[in-house]
Each structure stands twice: as structure tokens, then as C-alpha cells.
Short mmCIF file of C-alpha atoms in Angstrom, two decimals:
data_model
loop_
_atom_site.label_atom_id
_atom_site.label_comp_id
_atom_site.label_asym_id
_atom_site.label_seq_id
_atom_site.Cartn_x
_atom_site.Cartn_y
_atom_site.Cartn_z
CA UNK A 1 -22.91 -16.37 3.32
CA UNK A 2 -22.41 -16.13 -0.40
CA UNK A 3 -19.72 -13.53 -1.09
CA UNK A 4 -18.78 -12.08 -4.48
CA UNK A 5 -15.34 -10.59 -5.07
CA UNK A 6 -15.05 -8.16 -8.00
CA UNK A 7 -11.61 -7.53 -9.46
CA UNK A 8 -10.22 -6.28 -12.77
CA UNK A 9 -7.82 -9.21 -13.13
CA UNK A 10 -6.12 -12.11 -11.37
CA UNK A 11 -2.80 -12.14 -13.24
CA UNK A 12 -0.17 -12.66 -10.50
CA UNK A 13 2.43 -10.72 -12.48
CA UNK A 14 0.40 -7.51 -12.53
CA UNK A 15 0.53 -6.79 -8.80
CA UNK A 16 -0.23 -7.84 -5.26
CA UNK A 17 -4.00 -7.31 -5.32
CA UNK A 18 -4.67 -10.65 -7.00
CA UNK A 19 -2.48 -12.48 -4.48
CA UNK A 20 -4.19 -10.64 -1.61
CA UNK A 21 -7.55 -11.80 -2.91
CA UNK A 22 -6.43 -15.41 -3.22
CA UNK A 23 -5.13 -15.38 0.35
CA UNK A 24 -8.30 -13.75 1.63
CA UNK A 25 -10.43 -16.46 0.04
CA UNK A 26 -8.21 -19.11 1.59
CA UNK A 27 -8.90 -17.58 4.99
CA UNK A 28 -12.64 -17.38 4.40
CA UNK A 29 -12.72 -21.05 3.42
CA UNK A 30 -12.32 -21.88 7.11
CA UNK A 31 -15.66 -20.19 7.82
CA UNK A 32 -19.22 -20.45 6.53
CA UNK A 33 -18.48 -18.37 3.44
CA UNK A 34 -18.99 -19.35 -0.19
CA UNK A 35 -16.53 -17.29 -2.23
CA UNK A 36 -16.92 -16.49 -5.92
CA UNK A 37 -14.94 -14.09 -8.11
CA UNK A 38 -15.99 -12.16 -11.17
CA UNK A 39 -13.07 -10.72 -13.13
CA UNK A 40 -12.38 -9.10 -16.49
CA UNK A 41 -9.84 -11.79 -17.38
CA UNK A 42 -9.79 -13.83 -20.54
CA UNK A 43 -11.44 -17.12 -19.47
CA UNK A 44 -8.66 -18.98 -21.33
CA UNK A 45 -5.87 -17.33 -19.31
CA UNK A 46 -3.38 -19.92 -18.04
CA UNK A 47 -3.20 -18.38 -14.56
CA UNK A 48 -6.90 -19.19 -14.01
CA UNK A 49 -6.35 -22.93 -14.31
CA UNK A 50 -6.70 -25.14 -11.24
CA UNK A 51 -7.91 -22.25 -9.08
CA UNK A 52 -9.61 -23.61 -5.92
CA UNK A 53 -12.55 -21.21 -6.04
CA UNK A 54 -15.29 -20.29 -8.51
CA UNK A 55 -14.19 -17.69 -11.09
CA UNK A 56 -16.51 -16.01 -13.56
CA UNK A 57 -14.08 -14.58 -16.13
CA UNK A 58 -16.08 -12.28 -18.42
CA UNK A 59 -13.23 -10.89 -20.52
CA UNK A 60 -10.98 -10.56 -22.33
CA UNK A 61 -10.89 -6.89 -21.41
CA UNK A 62 -9.96 -4.19 -23.88
CA UNK A 63 -7.99 -0.94 -23.45
CA UNK A 64 -6.17 0.41 -20.41
CA UNK A 65 -9.55 0.88 -18.70
CA UNK A 66 -10.11 -2.88 -18.94
CA UNK A 67 -13.46 -2.61 -20.70
CA UNK A 68 -15.28 -5.96 -20.94
CA UNK A 69 -18.69 -5.87 -22.69
CA UNK A 70 -19.94 -9.04 -20.97
CA UNK A 71 -19.45 -7.62 -17.46
CA UNK A 72 -22.63 -5.53 -17.12
CA UNK A 73 -24.94 -8.25 -18.45
CA UNK A 74 -23.39 -10.73 -16.03
CA UNK A 75 -23.91 -8.40 -13.06
CA UNK A 76 -27.51 -7.62 -14.02
CA UNK A 77 -28.27 -11.33 -14.14
CA UNK A 78 -26.47 -12.54 -11.02
CA UNK A 79 -25.62 -9.72 -8.58
CA UNK A 80 -28.75 -10.13 -6.47
CA UNK A 81 -27.81 -13.74 -5.74
CA UNK A 82 -25.08 -12.64 -3.33
CA UNK A 83 -25.28 -11.53 0.30
CA UNK A 84 -22.27 -9.20 0.07
CA UNK A 85 -19.84 -7.88 -2.52
CA UNK A 86 -16.22 -6.76 -2.10
CA UNK A 87 -14.73 -4.65 -4.90
CA UNK A 88 -10.95 -4.98 -5.03
CA UNK A 89 -8.98 -2.04 -6.41
CA UNK A 90 -10.05 1.04 -8.35
CA UNK A 91 -9.65 2.93 -11.63
CA UNK A 92 -10.86 0.22 -14.03
CA UNK A 93 -14.13 -0.75 -15.68
CA UNK A 94 -15.07 -3.12 -12.85
CA UNK A 95 -15.73 -0.18 -10.49
CA UNK A 96 -17.93 1.59 -13.03
CA UNK A 97 -19.86 -1.59 -13.77
CA UNK A 98 -20.49 -2.63 -10.19
CA UNK A 99 -21.66 0.84 -9.16
CA UNK A 100 -23.96 1.17 -12.17
CA UNK A 101 -25.74 -2.14 -11.55
CA UNK A 102 -25.72 -2.07 -7.73
CA UNK A 103 -27.08 1.49 -7.52
CA UNK A 104 -30.03 0.57 -9.72
CA UNK A 105 -31.14 -2.38 -7.62
CA UNK A 106 -34.43 -1.79 -5.81
CA UNK A 107 -34.64 -5.02 -3.81
CA UNK A 108 -32.31 -7.77 -2.58
CA UNK A 109 -29.44 -5.31 -2.63
CA UNK A 110 -26.26 -6.94 -1.29
CA UNK A 111 -23.95 -5.10 1.08
CA UNK A 112 -21.21 -3.48 -0.99
CA UNK A 113 -17.67 -2.90 0.29
CA UNK A 114 -14.69 -1.41 -1.52
CA UNK A 115 -11.12 -2.49 -0.69
CA UNK A 116 -8.79 0.02 -2.40
CA UNK A 117 -5.58 -1.95 -1.72
CA UNK A 118 -3.64 1.30 -1.44
CA UNK A 119 -4.95 2.84 -4.66
CA UNK A 120 -6.15 5.97 -2.83
CA UNK A 121 -2.64 6.72 -1.61
CA UNK A 122 -1.65 10.32 -2.46
CA UNK A 123 1.69 9.10 -3.85
CA UNK A 124 -0.05 8.10 -7.07
CA UNK A 125 -1.21 11.69 -7.58
CA UNK A 126 2.13 13.39 -6.93
CA UNK A 127 4.81 10.98 -8.15
CA UNK A 128 7.08 12.14 -10.96
CA UNK A 129 6.19 10.59 -14.27
CA UNK A 130 2.55 10.05 -13.34
CA UNK A 131 1.04 13.40 -14.39
CA UNK A 132 -1.15 11.89 -17.10
CA UNK A 133 -2.28 9.03 -14.87
CA UNK A 134 -2.93 11.46 -12.02
CA UNK A 135 -5.12 13.58 -14.32
CA UNK A 136 -6.90 10.44 -15.48
CA UNK A 137 -7.56 9.45 -11.87
CA UNK A 138 -9.05 12.87 -11.12
CA UNK A 139 -11.35 12.50 -14.10
CA UNK A 140 -12.39 8.99 -13.11
CA UNK A 141 -12.91 10.17 -9.54
CA UNK A 142 -15.27 12.95 -10.62
CA UNK A 143 -17.18 10.72 -13.03
CA UNK A 144 -17.34 7.37 -11.25
CA UNK A 145 -15.12 6.53 -8.31
CA UNK A 146 -16.45 9.06 -5.77
CA UNK A 147 -19.97 7.75 -6.33
CA UNK A 148 -18.88 4.22 -5.55
CA UNK A 149 -16.71 5.20 -2.57
CA UNK A 150 -19.34 7.43 -0.95
CA UNK A 151 -22.37 5.22 -1.68
CA UNK A 152 -20.96 1.83 -0.73
CA UNK A 153 -21.71 0.21 2.60
CA UNK A 154 -18.12 0.89 3.59
CA UNK A 155 -14.40 0.81 2.81
CA UNK A 156 -12.00 -1.92 3.90
CA UNK A 157 -8.35 -1.07 4.66
CA UNK A 158 -5.33 -3.25 5.28
CA UNK A 159 -3.86 -1.02 8.00
CA UNK A 160 -4.41 2.25 9.86
CA UNK A 161 -1.87 4.11 7.73
CA UNK A 162 -3.74 3.24 4.54
CA UNK A 163 -6.99 4.55 6.02
CA UNK A 164 -5.39 7.85 7.00
CA UNK A 165 -3.64 8.33 3.65
CA UNK A 166 -6.81 7.56 1.69
CA UNK A 167 -8.47 10.69 3.08
CA UNK A 168 -5.99 13.07 1.46
CA UNK A 169 -5.98 13.09 -2.36
CA UNK A 170 -9.62 13.36 -3.52
CA UNK A 171 -12.82 15.32 -2.86
CA UNK A 172 -15.66 14.72 -2.22
CA UNK A 173 -14.57 11.90 0.10
CA UNK A 174 -17.17 10.81 2.64
CA UNK A 175 -17.43 7.03 2.91
CA UNK A 176 -20.18 5.69 5.15
CA UNK A 177 -17.75 3.56 7.16
CA UNK A 178 -13.97 3.12 7.28
CA UNK A 179 -12.90 -0.31 8.52
CA UNK A 180 -9.34 -1.47 9.19
CA UNK A 181 -9.52 -5.24 8.71
CA UNK A 182 -5.87 -6.06 8.00
CA UNK A 183 -4.55 -8.50 5.44
CA UNK A 184 -3.20 -11.91 6.19
CA UNK A 185 -0.51 -14.09 4.69
CA UNK A 186 -0.57 -17.85 4.96
CA UNK A 187 2.03 -19.57 7.10
CA UNK A 188 4.90 -20.62 4.84
CA UNK A 189 5.69 -24.29 4.32
CA UNK A 190 8.30 -25.71 6.68
CA UNK A 191 11.83 -25.27 5.33
CA UNK A 192 13.34 -28.21 3.45
CA UNK A 193 16.68 -28.72 1.75
CA UNK A 194 14.77 -29.17 -1.52
CA UNK A 195 13.71 -25.51 -1.29
CA UNK A 196 17.31 -24.41 -0.93
CA UNK A 197 18.45 -26.64 -3.78
CA UNK A 198 15.67 -25.43 -6.10
CA UNK A 199 16.53 -21.82 -5.37
CA UNK A 200 20.24 -22.41 -5.98
CA UNK A 201 19.44 -24.06 -9.31
CA UNK A 202 17.40 -21.01 -10.29
CA UNK A 203 19.85 -18.41 -9.00
CA UNK A 204 23.10 -19.33 -10.72
CA UNK A 205 26.16 -17.53 -9.40
CA UNK A 206 25.17 -17.46 -5.74
CA UNK A 207 28.12 -18.49 -3.61
CA UNK A 208 27.31 -17.49 -0.03
CA UNK A 209 25.27 -15.14 2.10
CA UNK A 210 22.90 -12.72 0.36
CA UNK A 211 20.34 -9.96 0.77
CA UNK A 212 17.03 -10.50 -1.00
CA UNK A 213 14.77 -8.18 -2.99
CA UNK A 214 11.56 -9.83 -4.26
CA UNK A 215 9.00 -7.66 -6.03
CA UNK A 216 8.06 -6.36 -9.44
CA UNK A 217 11.04 -4.76 -11.16
CA UNK A 218 9.32 -1.39 -11.25
CA UNK A 219 10.35 2.22 -10.44
CA UNK A 220 7.85 2.35 -7.57
CA UNK A 221 9.63 -0.45 -5.72
CA UNK A 222 12.93 1.40 -5.24
CA UNK A 223 15.06 -1.32 -6.82
CA UNK A 224 17.31 1.32 -8.39
CA UNK A 225 17.99 2.69 -4.91
CA UNK A 226 19.03 -0.77 -3.72
CA UNK A 227 21.49 -1.25 -6.57
CA UNK A 228 22.99 2.24 -6.28
CA UNK A 229 23.33 2.04 -2.49
CA UNK A 230 24.79 -1.47 -2.66
CA UNK A 231 27.42 -0.47 -5.20
CA UNK A 232 28.28 2.72 -3.30
CA UNK A 233 28.82 0.72 -0.11
CA UNK A 234 31.11 -1.69 -1.91
CA UNK A 235 33.14 1.20 -3.31
CA UNK A 236 33.56 2.52 0.23
CA UNK A 237 35.25 -0.74 1.19
CA UNK A 238 32.37 -2.41 3.06
CA UNK A 239 32.34 -6.21 2.78
CA UNK A 240 28.81 -7.06 1.63
CA UNK A 241 26.90 -10.28 1.07
CA UNK A 242 25.61 -10.85 -2.45
CA UNK A 243 22.42 -9.15 -3.63
CA UNK A 244 19.59 -11.13 -5.26
CA UNK A 245 16.98 -9.08 -7.14
CA UNK A 246 14.07 -11.33 -8.07
CA UNK A 247 10.68 -10.65 -9.58
CA UNK A 248 8.75 -10.15 -12.81
CA UNK A 249 9.52 -7.22 -15.10
CA UNK A 250 13.14 -7.97 -15.91
CA UNK A 251 12.39 -7.89 -19.64
CA UNK A 252 10.81 -4.43 -19.54
CA UNK A 253 12.78 -1.31 -20.48
CA UNK A 254 13.13 -0.46 -16.79
CA UNK A 255 14.21 -4.01 -15.96
CA UNK A 256 16.96 -3.90 -18.56
CA UNK A 257 18.01 -0.51 -17.24
CA UNK A 258 18.45 -2.10 -13.80
CA UNK A 259 20.64 -4.84 -15.27
CA UNK A 260 22.82 -2.15 -16.85
CA UNK A 261 22.89 -0.25 -13.55
CA UNK A 262 24.32 -3.33 -11.85
CA UNK A 263 27.03 -3.35 -14.51
CA UNK A 264 29.62 -6.10 -14.30
CA UNK A 265 29.16 -6.66 -10.57
CA UNK A 266 28.94 -10.44 -10.30
CA UNK A 267 27.60 -10.12 -6.75
CA UNK A 268 24.27 -8.74 -8.03
CA UNK A 269 22.08 -11.52 -9.41
CA UNK A 270 18.80 -11.34 -11.37
CA UNK A 271 17.09 -14.78 -11.31
CA UNK A 272 13.74 -13.47 -12.57
CA UNK A 273 10.40 -14.31 -10.95
CA UNK A 274 10.60 -16.93 -8.21
CA UNK A 275 7.74 -19.22 -7.22
CA UNK A 276 7.14 -22.38 -5.23
CA UNK A 277 10.19 -23.99 -3.67
CA UNK A 278 12.53 -21.49 -5.32
CA UNK A 279 10.74 -18.57 -3.67
CA UNK A 280 10.63 -20.17 -0.24
CA UNK A 281 14.24 -21.24 -0.58
CA UNK A 282 15.17 -17.61 -1.24
CA UNK A 283 13.25 -16.35 1.79
CA UNK A 284 14.54 -18.98 4.19
CA UNK A 285 18.20 -18.73 3.19
CA UNK A 286 18.66 -14.96 2.83
CA UNK A 287 20.18 -12.81 5.55
CA UNK A 288 17.50 -10.13 5.32
CA UNK A 289 14.81 -8.89 2.97
CA UNK A 290 15.08 -5.45 1.32
CA UNK A 291 12.21 -3.37 -0.11
CA UNK A 292 12.61 0.45 -0.08
CA UNK A 293 9.37 1.17 -1.98
CA UNK A 294 8.22 4.69 -2.71
CA UNK A 295 4.69 3.46 -1.99
CA UNK A 296 3.60 0.09 -0.66
CA UNK A 297 0.14 -0.40 0.75
CA UNK A 298 0.88 -3.65 2.55
CA UNK A 299 3.76 -5.57 1.03
CA UNK A 300 2.90 -9.26 0.86
CA UNK A 301 6.54 -10.19 0.23
CA UNK A 302 7.55 -8.19 3.32
CA UNK A 303 5.16 -10.22 5.45
CA UNK A 304 6.24 -13.50 3.84
CA UNK A 305 9.81 -12.65 4.82
CA UNK A 306 8.73 -12.02 8.42
CA UNK A 307 6.96 -15.38 8.44
CA UNK A 308 10.25 -17.02 7.43
CA UNK A 309 12.04 -15.44 10.42
CA UNK A 310 13.77 -12.82 8.28
CA UNK A 311 14.36 -9.20 9.31
CA UNK A 312 13.15 -6.67 6.75
CA UNK A 313 14.95 -3.52 5.62
CA UNK A 314 12.18 -1.26 4.30
CA UNK A 315 11.29 2.36 3.68
CA UNK A 316 8.83 4.35 5.75
CA UNK A 317 6.58 4.37 2.68
CA UNK A 318 5.65 0.74 3.28
CA UNK A 319 2.43 1.24 5.21
CA UNK A 320 3.05 -1.51 7.76
CA UNK A 321 6.41 -0.05 8.84
CA UNK A 322 5.07 0.97 12.26
CA UNK A 323 4.15 -2.58 13.24
CA UNK A 324 7.59 -3.75 12.09
CA UNK A 325 9.46 -0.95 13.83
CA UNK A 326 7.52 -1.32 17.09
CA UNK A 327 8.17 -5.06 17.05
CA UNK A 328 11.91 -4.67 16.33
CA UNK A 329 11.48 -6.90 13.27
CA UNK A 330 13.60 -4.84 10.90
CA UNK A 331 15.14 -1.49 10.03
CA UNK A 332 13.25 1.50 8.64
CA UNK A 333 14.70 4.25 6.42
CA UNK A 334 13.79 6.87 3.86
CA UNK A 335 13.05 5.97 0.23
CA UNK A 336 16.17 7.73 -1.06
CA UNK A 337 19.58 6.50 -2.14
CA UNK A 338 21.07 7.88 1.09
CA UNK A 339 18.29 6.27 3.11
CA UNK A 340 18.90 2.85 1.57
CA UNK A 341 22.67 3.27 1.90
CA UNK A 342 22.17 3.84 5.63
CA UNK A 343 19.79 0.87 5.90
CA UNK A 344 22.31 -1.51 4.37
CA UNK A 345 25.17 -0.01 6.36
CA UNK A 346 23.27 -0.34 9.65
CA UNK A 347 22.48 -3.97 8.86
CA UNK A 348 26.05 -4.89 7.98
CA UNK A 349 27.37 -3.29 11.18
CA UNK A 350 24.74 -4.91 13.42
CA UNK A 351 26.19 -7.50 15.85
CA UNK A 352 25.39 -11.13 15.05
CA UNK A 353 23.51 -11.59 18.32
CA UNK A 354 21.23 -8.66 17.59
CA UNK A 355 20.52 -10.00 14.11
CA UNK A 356 19.56 -13.35 15.61
CA UNK A 357 17.19 -11.67 18.04
CA UNK A 358 15.64 -9.71 15.18
CA UNK A 359 14.93 -12.98 13.34
CA UNK A 360 12.82 -14.15 16.29
CA UNK A 361 11.11 -10.77 16.49
CA UNK A 362 10.25 -10.98 12.79
CA UNK A 363 8.25 -14.17 13.27
CA UNK A 364 6.62 -12.79 16.42
CA UNK A 365 5.42 -9.69 14.54
CA UNK A 366 3.99 -11.93 11.83
CA UNK A 367 2.15 -14.09 14.38
CA UNK A 368 0.77 -11.01 16.13
CA UNK A 369 -0.38 -8.91 13.17
CA UNK A 370 -0.42 -10.67 9.84
CA UNK A 371 -1.93 -14.16 9.92
CA UNK A 372 -4.76 -15.13 7.59
CA UNK A 373 -6.88 -16.30 10.51
CA UNK A 374 -6.77 -12.93 12.23
CA UNK A 375 -7.52 -10.97 9.05
CA UNK A 376 -10.44 -13.26 8.17
CA UNK A 377 -12.02 -12.79 11.59
CA UNK A 378 -11.65 -9.01 11.32
CA UNK A 379 -13.23 -9.01 7.87
CA UNK A 380 -16.13 -11.23 8.91
CA UNK A 381 -16.79 -9.05 11.93
CA UNK A 382 -17.35 -6.09 9.61
CA UNK A 383 -19.42 -8.02 7.07
CA UNK A 384 -21.51 -9.47 9.87
CA UNK A 385 -22.82 -6.01 10.69
CA UNK A 386 -24.73 -5.90 7.40
CA UNK A 387 -25.17 -9.56 6.54
CA UNK A 388 -26.97 -11.14 9.51
CA UNK A 389 -27.10 -14.57 7.89
CA UNK A 390 -23.39 -15.17 8.61
CA UNK A 391 -22.89 -17.97 11.11
#
């Protein structure tokens, strides 16, 4: 099968959708699937170099809507060459373009699926500070998005919670099919001392045990809650491990605000974005992973932590919290300062033996729910219903 993925951009610093797509393609490569991507990226973008799959970059895109004038002509010329299309994400020009061209096809019409990656979550419509974006989404929904969602062959969701939440914020909402296919994460490389050494070189000031936050430094991720709860616990006299807050966005206004929030506490470290050996060294050597997001569709970093045998301390707004809670692979709390305070406090007070057992449970939950192989099979099972040429 020849499969086309449509996405607004592949910049890894923008969000998890691009990483999810890369992992998905890796899983499909084990099957009889030819993967190609069309994106609105600048074809000269550094992050597109040495990518192990075919990318048709038709940008650079302009404006917040990511308008790219070469996108429609490309689709009109090539769309019928594919057996199926998966549209990743919403609210940008790529959804308008794909619907416009696909809906006008009379013959050789490929199956069309939309994978929202959490972008239909009602949080985005009600969160403080998002009134203008919420109004914009309503406008886009009325003009474009509902046509795509309700006309496509079906929707693809990463988990049951995402599917349920997607039904709430917009009307008319009547997709032809709703398919929970999951999302996989590759098995991490085996731990080496080089990983630990690379991480320690990157994270200057680390002297012992630590809790790890890896994500974009963004208000949605709850990093302010982590810092406030951590400092409050220390003031109460609790002996805490160090706290490492890693990820892109440190140079933004919010990122600098978080540095100020940490104050002169030398136990809170900001190494910036981690990748390669430094990232895996952080995962493998931390005590536990912390991510109290206000909204998290899947949480690739959460699953990567599980794969490295690390318990996760997350909010109940991370959509995969049920699988983690049922598998005793971490602790779940509310996305409030009090909720995160209690999460950290519960972890610190947990007996060493119970923590060790939770490490084993973390890997077991990963093996059961979140491998690339399992997600790929689920996805192909759905695509197979409308693309009979799949082997």
C-alpha cells in the first residue's frame, strides 16, 4: 500500500505530533507499506535532513494558519496516486487543502482518515488565555474542519479517552467511523554508561538522585505547578531529590518566568532540550518522571519513561492515565498545585520496595499497551477495511 501522511510541519520543537508521525512510519516500515509525507515545511529546514522516508515539503508556510501556495497544486497532481491518506492534526491550511482536493475527486479516491492527536479536546476551548484561539477554532470548525471530520472515511484516536473527549466541544460532529488505534513508542536503546556521562555533561550541577520533567516549557504542561509544589515541599522540611526540568522553550517569556520561579534553588536545574544519549541518560537515571499537564493527548515522553522502567507521576489530564493507574506504573493526581504537591509527597514517602516494584510495572505497562508493533497492527487493521490491496 502507498500511504500519504499530511501534516502542517515536522519541526520536533513544535510539539509531539511530528514525533508521533515519525514513530508511526517506523512501525509501518515493518509491513508492506510505502510511506510518504507532504508537509508545509520549508524544504531547506535543517530538521528535514537525513529523514528515512520520502518528504514532499511544499512550504515555507506563511501566517499562523500555515498557508503554503504550492500545497493545492501538489495535491491536485499527486493525491490520486495513493491508496490511503492520513491527515495529522487540525486547524491549519493542510486540513483545508486536503478536504478541498479530496472532495472534488470523482475517481481513484483514496481512503481518507483524520488523526486529531488530541486537538479536539475540549480543554483547548475552555482554557484561560485561549479565548481568541477558541473563537478561531469555532470559526474554522464551521468553515472547514467539520466538513473534513464528517466526510472522511474515519477518525483515528490514540486512546479511548481521546475518542470520548473529542465528541464534546463541536457541532455538527458525526464522523463515519471512530477508531482507537493507539500510538506506539519505539523500544529505547539499552542503557550504557555513555548515556549517563553525556547527560551529566549536559546537566551541570546534578549531584545525586533527581526527578525528571521532559516536555515543552509551556503553560499547558504544568511545569509551574511542579516548581511551586517542589519548593513548597522543601519549605515544609521534606528531603527531596533534585529536580531536572528539560525541554525546548526555555528562552521564551514563559520559560524565563519559570527560571525566575525556581529562584536561587540550586536543586532545580534547566539543561534545555535533551536528545540522543543525553535524553536516554536522563530517563534511565532519574528516580521518576513528572508531567502534570493540563491537557495531554498521549504523552510520548511519559511512555518513553515507562519503557525505561521509570514510574510516572502525572495528572489525570494525561489521556493514558487509566492504563498507567490500572497497571500500577505510577501515581495520578489533579493538575493543581495541591495535586502536584500530593503527588511528590506520596512518591517521597513510598517505601523503597514499592518503588522498585513500580519500576517493573512501568515496563510491563509499556510492553502491554504502547509498543510500535501493536499500534501499527491496529492501524493497519483499520486501513485494511478500505484498502483491500494491503498484504
